[in-house]
Amino acid sequence: MTALQRRFRKIVQRLGEPYVSGGDTRTGIFAPMSSGFAGTYLTSAELGAAARPIRVAYVAFDDPTLEGAALTWNGYTLTVKRAIQVRFRGTTVARMLVLV
């Protein structure tokens, strides 16, 4: 684990909220995502069909949550539409989950 991966993990652990996916409790930093930003990652059909607000969760680089997985957070059941690696100098330092 690199120093930057360790820093991101500590930030997620300190500021994040618990969610459940696949029966396991994990931690992520959740936020609403604007339609314009979501359009970068979702097709127009997915964007049109998505319930609002569309959300994003930042998780540790080694979080195993996959695209298509259902997760429960704060009483909501959400579907992971995209799981994107956030990279710095070729190393994945975090993952971004696009949730609908």
mmCIF file of C-alpha atoms in Angstrom:
data_model
loop_
_atom_site.group_PDB
_atom_site.id
_atom_site.type_symbol
_atom_site.label_atom_id
_atom_site.label_comp_id
_atom_site.label_asym_id
_atom_site.label_seq_id
_atom_site.Cartn_x
_atom_site.Cartn_y
_atom_site.Cartn_z
ATOM 1 C CA MET A 1 0.000 0.000 0.000
ATOM 2 C CA THR A 2 1.390 3.400 -0.987
ATOM 3 C CA ALA A 3 1.378 6.431 1.295
ATOM 4 C CA LEU A 4 -1.357 8.082 -0.779
ATOM 5 C CA GLN A 5 -3.553 4.957 -0.686
ATOM 6 C CA ARG A 6 -3.095 4.891 3.093
ATOM 7 C CA ARG A 7 -4.085 8.571 3.358
ATOM 8 C CA PHE A 8 -7.238 8.095 1.278
ATOM 9 C CA ARG A 9 -8.188 5.025 3.315
ATOM 10 C CA LYS A 10 -7.786 6.975 6.573
ATOM 11 C CA ILE A 11 -9.898 9.842 5.198
ATOM 12 C CA VAL A 12 -12.667 7.436 4.164
ATOM 13 C CA GLN A 13 -12.543 5.703 7.547
ATOM 14 C CA ARG A 14 -12.642 9.012 9.443
ATOM 15 C CA LEU A 15 -15.241 10.891 7.395
ATOM 16 C CA GLY A 16 -17.191 8.079 5.757
ATOM 17 C CA GLU A 17 -20.489 6.470 6.600
ATOM 18 C CA PRO A 18 -21.238 2.751 6.803
ATOM 19 C CA TYR A 19 -23.051 0.943 4.003
ATOM 20 C CA VAL A 20 -23.872 -2.703 3.429
ATOM 21 C CA SER A 21 -23.081 -4.546 0.196
ATOM 22 C CA GLY A 22 -23.072 -8.299 -0.245
ATOM 23 C CA GLY A 23 -23.782 -8.759 3.454
ATOM 24 C CA ASP A 24 -20.594 -6.905 4.458
ATOM 25 C CA THR A 25 -20.459 -3.506 6.155
ATOM 26 C CA ARG A 26 -18.085 -1.107 4.425
ATOM 27 C CA THR A 27 -17.361 2.624 4.584
ATOM 28 C CA GLY A 28 -17.736 5.344 1.952
ATOM 29 C CA ILE A 29 -18.030 9.097 1.618
ATOM 30 C CA PHE A 30 -21.418 9.806 -0.008
ATOM 31 C CA ALA A 31 -22.521 12.938 -1.842
ATOM 32 C CA PRO A 32 -25.135 13.980 -4.394
ATOM 33 C CA MET A 33 -23.928 14.112 -7.983
ATOM 34 C CA SER A 34 -25.133 16.748 -10.449
ATOM 35 C CA SER A 35 -26.779 15.547 -13.660
ATOM 36 C CA GLY A 36 -23.979 17.159 -15.647
ATOM 37 C CA PHE A 37 -21.285 15.308 -13.729
ATOM 38 C CA ALA A 38 -23.317 12.068 -13.820
ATOM 39 C CA GLY A 39 -23.585 12.440 -17.615
ATOM 40 C CA THR A 40 -19.844 11.851 -17.784
ATOM 41 C CA TYR A 41 -20.338 8.316 -16.454
ATOM 42 C CA LEU A 42 -23.905 7.336 -17.405
ATOM 43 C CA THR A 43 -25.547 6.976 -20.800
ATOM 44 C CA SER A 44 -28.419 9.305 -21.589
ATOM 45 C CA ALA A 45 -30.842 6.371 -21.166
ATOM 46 C CA GLU A 46 -29.407 5.533 -17.736
ATOM 47 C CA LEU A 47 -29.479 9.192 -16.764
ATOM 48 C CA GLY A 48 -33.099 9.566 -17.862
ATOM 49 C CA ALA A 49 -34.214 6.461 -15.973
ATOM 50 C CA ALA A 50 -32.296 7.245 -12.770
ATOM 51 C CA ALA A 51 -34.104 8.371 -9.651
ATOM 52 C CA ARG A 52 -32.883 11.680 -8.302
ATOM 53 C CA PRO A 53 -30.628 12.517 -6.666
ATOM 54 C CA ILE A 54 -27.914 10.475 -8.284
ATOM 55 C CA ARG A 55 -25.203 9.852 -5.735
ATOM 56 C CA VAL A 56 -21.496 9.182 -5.684
ATOM 57 C CA ALA A 57 -19.497 7.343 -3.034
ATOM 58 C CA TYR A 58 -15.754 7.496 -2.639
ATOM 59 C CA VAL A 59 -14.316 4.318 -1.138
ATOM 60 C CA ALA A 60 -10.865 2.895 -0.427
ATOM 61 C CA PHE A 61 -8.775 1.698 -3.365
ATOM 62 C CA ASP A 62 -9.286 -1.959 -2.454
ATOM 63 C CA ASP A 63 -13.022 -1.832 -1.734
ATOM 64 C CA PRO A 64 -14.549 -4.894 -3.453
ATOM 65 C CA THR A 65 -17.933 -3.353 -4.382
ATOM 66 C CA LEU A 66 -18.657 -4.153 -8.050
ATOM 67 C CA GLU A 67 -20.769 -2.583 -10.789
ATOM 68 C CA GLY A 68 -24.309 -3.897 -10.621
ATOM 69 C CA ALA A 69 -24.116 -4.543 -6.879
ATOM 70 C CA ALA A 70 -26.901 -3.359 -4.602
ATOM 71 C CA LEU A 71 -25.942 -1.479 -1.483
ATOM 72 C CA THR A 72 -27.872 -0.119 1.458
ATOM 73 C CA TRP A 73 -26.906 3.241 2.904
ATOM 74 C CA ASN A 74 -28.838 5.514 5.235
ATOM 75 C CA GLY A 75 -32.079 3.603 4.606
ATOM 76 C CA TYR A 76 -31.736 3.735 0.796
ATOM 77 C CA THR A 77 -31.111 0.770 -1.471
ATOM 78 C CA LEU A 78 -28.922 1.905 -4.357
ATOM 79 C CA THR A 79 -27.402 0.212 -7.387
ATOM 80 C CA VAL A 80 -23.782 0.699 -8.376
ATOM 81 C CA LYS A 81 -23.909 1.761 -12.025
ATOM 82 C CA ARG A 82 -20.193 2.459 -12.358
ATOM 83 C CA ALA A 83 -17.139 1.640 -10.247
ATOM 84 C CA ILE A 84 -14.311 3.880 -11.384
ATOM 85 C CA GLN A 85 -10.704 3.762 -10.282
ATOM 86 C CA VAL A 86 -9.338 7.129 -9.171
ATOM 87 C CA ARG A 87 -5.685 7.128 -10.186
ATOM 88 C CA PHE A 88 -2.643 9.210 -9.445
ATOM 89 C CA ARG A 89 0.534 8.510 -11.416
ATOM 90 C CA GLY A 90 -0.778 5.141 -12.543
ATOM 91 C CA THR A 91 -1.747 3.925 -9.076
ATOM 92 C CA THR A 92 -5.346 3.496 -7.940
ATOM 93 C CA VAL A 93 -5.694 5.600 -4.789
ATOM 94 C CA ALA A 94 -9.480 5.391 -4.362
ATOM 95 C CA ARG A 95 -12.607 4.182 -6.129
ATOM 96 C CA MET A 96 -15.642 6.228 -7.108
ATOM 97 C CA LEU A 97 -19.034 4.484 -7.157
ATOM 98 C CA VAL A 98 -21.819 6.079 -9.219
ATOM 99 C CA LEU A 99 -25.101 5.167 -7.513
ATOM 100 C CA VAL A 100 -28.715 5.290 -8.686
#
